[in-house]
Short mmCIF file of C-alpha atoms in Angstrom, two decimals:
data_model
loop_
_atom_site.label_atom_id
_atom_site.label_comp_id
_atom_site.label_asym_id
_atom_site.label_seq_id
_atom_site.Cartn_x
_atom_site.Cartn_y
_atom_site.Cartn_z
CA MET A 1 -44.16 10.59 -58.53
CA ARG A 2 -41.41 12.84 -57.32
CA ASP A 3 -39.96 10.03 -55.16
CA LEU A 4 -39.93 7.58 -58.12
CA SER A 5 -38.16 10.16 -60.21
CA ARG A 6 -35.45 10.66 -57.32
CA ILE A 7 -34.82 6.80 -57.24
CA GLY A 8 -34.63 6.66 -60.90
CA HIS A 9 -31.86 9.31 -60.88
CA MET A 10 -29.99 7.56 -58.35
CA LEU A 11 -29.90 4.43 -60.34
CA VAL A 12 -28.83 6.14 -63.50
CA HIS A 13 -26.11 8.44 -61.60
CA PRO A 14 -25.07 6.51 -58.69
CA SER A 15 -22.86 8.48 -56.13
CA LYS A 16 -19.25 7.51 -55.76
CA PRO A 17 -18.33 5.51 -52.47
CA ARG A 18 -16.37 7.55 -49.90
CA ARG A 19 -12.74 6.49 -49.95
CA ILE A 20 -11.43 5.18 -46.50
CA ASP A 21 -8.00 5.97 -45.70
CA PRO A 22 -6.22 2.68 -44.60
CA ARG A 23 -3.97 4.62 -42.56
CA ALA A 24 -6.95 5.65 -40.39
CA SER A 25 -8.62 2.10 -40.05
CA ILE A 26 -7.30 -1.27 -39.25
CA SER A 27 -10.31 -3.30 -39.88
CA GLY A 28 -11.39 -1.38 -42.96
CA ALA A 29 -14.29 0.42 -41.14
CA GLU A 30 -14.22 4.28 -41.35
CA VAL A 31 -12.73 6.21 -38.52
CA ARG A 32 -13.98 9.82 -38.24
CA HIS A 33 -10.96 11.01 -35.93
CA PRO A 34 -7.72 9.46 -37.51
CA ARG A 35 -5.72 11.74 -35.53
CA TRP A 36 -6.71 10.30 -32.23
CA LEU A 37 -5.86 6.70 -33.48
CA THR A 38 -2.35 8.00 -34.60
CA SER A 39 -1.84 9.51 -31.26
CA ALA A 40 -2.98 6.40 -29.48
CA LEU A 41 -0.61 4.20 -31.53
CA ALA A 42 2.28 6.41 -31.01
CA LEU A 43 1.61 6.10 -27.28
CA CYS A 44 1.61 2.31 -27.40
CA VAL A 45 4.78 2.23 -29.24
CA ALA A 46 6.54 4.50 -26.75
CA LEU A 47 5.38 2.46 -23.87
CA THR A 48 6.48 -0.72 -25.52
CA ALA A 49 9.78 0.63 -26.11
CA ALA A 50 10.18 1.78 -22.48
CA ALA A 51 8.98 -1.55 -20.97
CA PRO A 52 12.34 -3.44 -20.95
CA ALA A 53 13.86 -0.59 -18.83
CA LEU A 54 10.92 -0.21 -16.33
CA GLY A 55 10.78 -4.14 -16.02
CA ARG A 56 14.65 -4.72 -15.60
CA ASP A 57 15.41 -7.69 -13.40
CA ALA A 58 16.46 -6.86 -9.79
CA PRO A 59 19.98 -7.59 -8.72
CA THR A 60 20.61 -10.76 -6.82
CA TRP A 61 22.52 -11.17 -3.62
CA GLU A 62 24.03 -13.77 -1.26
CA LEU A 63 23.90 -13.42 2.57
CA ASP A 64 27.16 -13.24 4.03
CA PRO A 65 27.17 -15.74 6.99
CA VAL A 66 30.10 -14.06 8.73
CA HIS A 67 28.50 -10.65 8.95
CA THR A 68 24.84 -11.68 9.34
CA ARG A 69 23.58 -12.51 12.90
CA VAL A 70 20.19 -13.08 14.54
CA MET A 71 19.58 -11.78 17.97
CA PHE A 72 16.59 -12.70 20.07
CA ALA A 73 15.15 -11.52 23.42
CA VAL A 74 12.70 -13.33 25.68
CA SER A 75 11.45 -12.71 29.23
CA HIS A 76 13.36 -14.57 31.96
CA ALA A 77 10.64 -15.05 34.49
CA GLY A 78 10.09 -11.33 34.37
CA PHE A 79 13.54 -10.50 35.90
CA SER A 80 15.28 -9.71 32.55
CA GLN A 81 15.39 -10.27 28.93
CA ALA A 82 17.36 -13.22 28.22
CA LEU A 83 19.60 -12.54 24.96
CA GLY A 84 20.66 -15.12 22.62
CA THR A 85 22.24 -14.93 19.10
CA VAL A 86 22.55 -17.14 16.06
CA SER A 87 25.39 -16.67 13.72
CA GLY A 88 26.08 -18.39 10.17
CA SER A 89 22.73 -17.58 8.36
CA THR A 90 22.72 -18.17 4.50
CA GLY A 91 20.25 -17.24 1.80
CA ALA A 92 19.53 -15.74 -1.49
CA LEU A 93 18.16 -12.20 -1.84
CA THR A 94 16.72 -10.35 -4.89
CA PHE A 95 16.73 -6.61 -4.25
CA ASP A 96 16.59 -3.45 -5.92
CA PRO A 97 16.21 -0.36 -3.89
CA ASP A 98 14.34 1.29 -6.62
CA ASP A 99 11.83 -1.28 -7.07
CA TRP A 100 11.00 -2.94 -3.81
CA GLN A 101 8.06 -5.16 -5.45
CA GLN A 102 10.63 -7.39 -6.86
CA THR A 103 12.24 -8.29 -3.52
CA ARG A 104 12.58 -11.87 -2.67
CA LEU A 105 14.16 -13.61 0.10
CA ASP A 106 15.01 -17.22 1.16
CA ALA A 107 17.23 -17.40 4.16
CA THR A 108 18.13 -20.14 6.62
CA VAL A 109 19.26 -19.88 10.28
CA PRO A 110 21.36 -22.86 11.80
CA LEU A 111 19.88 -23.34 15.15
CA GLU A 112 22.65 -25.39 16.51
CA ARG A 113 24.70 -22.38 16.60
CA VAL A 114 22.43 -20.75 19.15
CA ASP A 115 24.35 -19.01 22.01
CA LEU A 116 22.86 -17.56 25.18
CA GLY A 117 26.21 -17.23 26.88
CA ASP A 118 25.97 -20.31 28.94
CA PRO A 119 26.51 -24.16 27.68
CA SER A 120 23.72 -25.36 29.81
CA TRP A 121 21.17 -22.83 28.70
CA ASN A 122 22.35 -23.57 25.07
CA ARG A 123 21.72 -27.43 25.60
CA ALA A 124 18.28 -26.60 27.21
CA THR A 125 17.25 -24.23 24.44
CA LEU A 126 18.27 -26.84 21.76
CA ALA A 127 16.56 -29.92 23.52
CA GLN A 128 13.23 -31.31 22.51
CA ARG A 129 11.06 -29.39 24.85
CA LEU A 130 12.09 -26.24 23.27
CA LEU A 131 13.68 -25.78 19.65
CA ALA A 132 14.02 -29.51 19.09
CA ALA A 133 17.00 -28.58 16.92
CA GLN A 134 18.02 -32.36 16.37
CA ALA A 135 14.69 -32.90 14.45
CA HIS A 136 14.48 -29.25 13.04
CA PRO A 137 18.14 -28.07 12.82
CA LEU A 138 17.10 -25.13 10.58
CA ALA A 139 14.85 -22.07 10.71
CA ARG A 140 13.83 -20.71 7.42
CA PHE A 141 12.26 -17.30 6.30
CA THR A 142 10.97 -16.89 2.81
CA SER A 143 9.32 -13.69 1.57
CA GLN A 144 7.75 -12.76 -1.78
CA SER A 145 6.81 -9.17 -0.98
CA ALA A 146 8.18 -5.95 0.45
CA ILE A 147 6.38 -2.64 0.83
CA PRO A 148 8.62 0.69 1.06
CA THR A 149 7.59 2.85 4.03
CA GLY A 150 9.89 5.61 3.13
CA ASP A 151 13.39 6.85 3.95
CA GLY A 152 15.25 3.63 3.12
CA LYS A 153 12.62 1.55 5.20
CA ALA A 154 10.29 -1.25 4.09
CA ARG A 155 7.86 -3.78 5.56
CA VAL A 156 8.94 -7.37 4.52
CA CYS A 157 6.33 -10.03 5.18
CA GLY A 158 6.76 -13.76 4.63
CA GLU A 159 6.59 -17.08 6.24
CA LEU A 160 8.87 -18.44 8.99
CA SER A 161 9.40 -22.09 9.39
CA LEU A 162 10.39 -23.14 12.98
CA ARG A 163 10.33 -26.37 14.73
CA GLY A 164 8.27 -27.85 11.84
CA VAL A 165 5.57 -25.22 12.02
CA THR A 166 5.19 -22.67 9.39
CA ARG A 167 3.59 -18.95 10.38
CA PRO A 168 3.28 -15.72 8.84
CA LEU A 169 5.82 -13.16 9.95
CA CYS A 170 6.51 -9.52 8.98
CA MET A 171 9.62 -7.57 9.57
CA ASP A 172 10.46 -3.95 9.62
CA VAL A 173 13.65 -3.50 7.50
CA THR A 174 16.05 -0.66 7.29
CA VAL A 175 18.59 -0.43 4.38
CA ASN A 176 21.87 0.74 5.94
CA ALA A 177 24.03 0.99 2.95
CA ILE A 178 24.56 -0.15 -0.56
CA LYS A 179 27.95 0.42 -1.77
CA ARG A 180 31.41 -1.18 -2.78
CA HIS A 181 32.96 -2.81 0.24
CA PRO A 182 36.18 -1.00 1.28
CA MET A 183 38.03 -4.29 1.85
CA PRO A 184 39.30 -6.85 -0.69
CA PRO A 185 37.78 -8.13 -3.09
CA PHE A 186 35.77 -4.78 -3.15
CA ARG A 187 32.49 -6.41 -3.78
CA ARG A 188 29.29 -4.49 -3.77
CA THR A 189 27.62 -5.05 -0.49
CA ALA A 190 24.18 -4.22 1.01
CA GLY A 191 23.69 -3.84 4.75
CA PHE A 192 20.27 -4.23 6.53
CA SER A 193 18.89 -3.94 10.08
CA ALA A 194 15.59 -5.75 10.93
CA THR A 195 13.12 -6.20 13.71
CA ALA A 196 10.45 -8.56 14.37
CA VAL A 197 8.07 -9.93 17.13
CA LEU A 198 6.63 -13.43 17.48
CA SER A 199 4.89 -15.64 19.92
CA ARG A 200 6.73 -18.90 20.47
CA SER A 201 3.73 -20.77 21.27
CA ASP A 202 2.49 -20.24 17.66
CA PHE A 203 5.29 -22.60 16.76
CA GLY A 204 4.56 -25.15 19.38
CA ILE A 205 7.23 -23.93 21.81
CA THR A 206 5.19 -23.97 25.14
CA ALA A 207 7.52 -25.45 27.74
CA TRP A 208 8.29 -23.57 30.95
CA PRO A 209 5.58 -20.90 30.63
CA SER A 210 6.26 -19.48 34.16
CA VAL A 211 10.11 -19.02 33.38
CA ILE A 212 10.09 -18.21 29.66
CA GLY A 213 7.97 -15.47 28.18
CA ASP A 214 5.76 -16.20 25.18
CA GLU A 215 6.69 -13.02 23.14
CA VAL A 216 10.15 -13.10 21.51
CA THR A 217 11.79 -10.13 20.03
CA ILE A 218 13.96 -10.62 16.79
CA ARG A 219 16.63 -8.40 15.67
CA ILE A 220 18.78 -9.17 12.64
CA GLU A 221 21.85 -7.61 11.27
CA ALA A 222 22.82 -8.60 7.86
CA GLU A 223 25.15 -8.15 5.03
CA ALA A 224 24.57 -9.52 1.42
CA VAL A 225 27.06 -9.25 -1.36
CA ARG A 226 26.32 -9.20 -5.03
CA SER A 227 26.22 -12.71 -6.48
CA ARG A 228 29.22 -13.70 -8.56
CA SER A 229 26.75 -14.72 -11.35
CA ALA A 230 25.21 -11.15 -11.52
CA PRO A 231 25.93 -9.01 -14.45
CA ALA A 232 29.16 -6.85 -14.13
CA GLU A 233 28.63 -3.30 -12.97
CA PRO A 234 31.29 -1.07 -14.78
CA GLU A 235 30.82 1.95 -12.51
CA PHE A 236 31.82 -0.36 -9.42
CA GLU A 237 34.59 -2.13 -11.22
CA ALA A 238 36.17 1.21 -12.38
CA GLU A 239 35.97 2.30 -8.83
CA ALA A 240 37.45 -0.91 -7.44
CA GLU A 241 40.34 -0.73 -9.95
CA ALA A 242 41.03 2.89 -8.84
CA GLU A 243 41.01 1.79 -5.03
CA ALA A 244 43.55 -1.08 -5.90
CA GLU A 245 46.00 1.29 -7.61
CA THR A 246 46.12 3.77 -4.79
CA LYS A 247 46.81 0.86 -2.18
CA SER A 248 49.86 -1.29 -2.75
CA LYS A 249 49.01 -3.04 0.43
CA PRO A 250 45.38 -3.00 1.15
CA GLU A 251 44.20 -3.74 4.69
CA LEU A 252 42.79 -7.16 5.72
CA GLU A 253 39.45 -7.09 7.47
CA PRO A 254 39.58 -8.39 11.05
CA GLY A 255 39.35 -12.14 11.09
CA ALA A 256 40.91 -12.60 7.63
CA LEU A 257 44.31 -13.41 9.00
CA GLN A 258 45.05 -17.20 9.09
#
């Protein structure tokens, strides 16, 4: 009987429903700790506001073919390391020293410019049995990743296409300098040194194994200038203008004279 009386009392005097603060609920369900939700929402807003700064696009650069050179060394029958160079490489680079994850590189090397210091050796190197440069005039290296290793150095891995064969290749890269070039037109320039080792037989270059070693050591010295289409950098423009004002007749870089 006591239970029936209690039920009757609840029907006659229903309790007021608990009011839910809409500021503490998104779905309308009760949230017992609205301060936690407020803090979480504030954190999300802060991260969203900071995202554009953290995710800014890396600057774009263009390889300078005049100041970019590939050198290679390969054993000459065990007597010495035959040295050769290739000049005139071109390519596009996306690079920010503060965010190596955005690094992208697409570079081509004109093999017809191989120089081993002797015309006969040059012809033999470019011939069908070795580089087959007539059918495959360009070597190409592309990379979509770079891992910083500290102190201005990084491991840049990608793919090398040579003689119609594509194989993975990693290079150890050192950033030498990133600054405004001291010579006109005072463009911002980045300088790099890189090394790599490859097996020539991996690319189908197998001729003369008793004379030419299989392991080829690569060294690259490269300079890249900011792309003309890249956004202006006021601090570097102001520095260039100040430099130009102090020099009525700026020096020309060697090789610039006609």
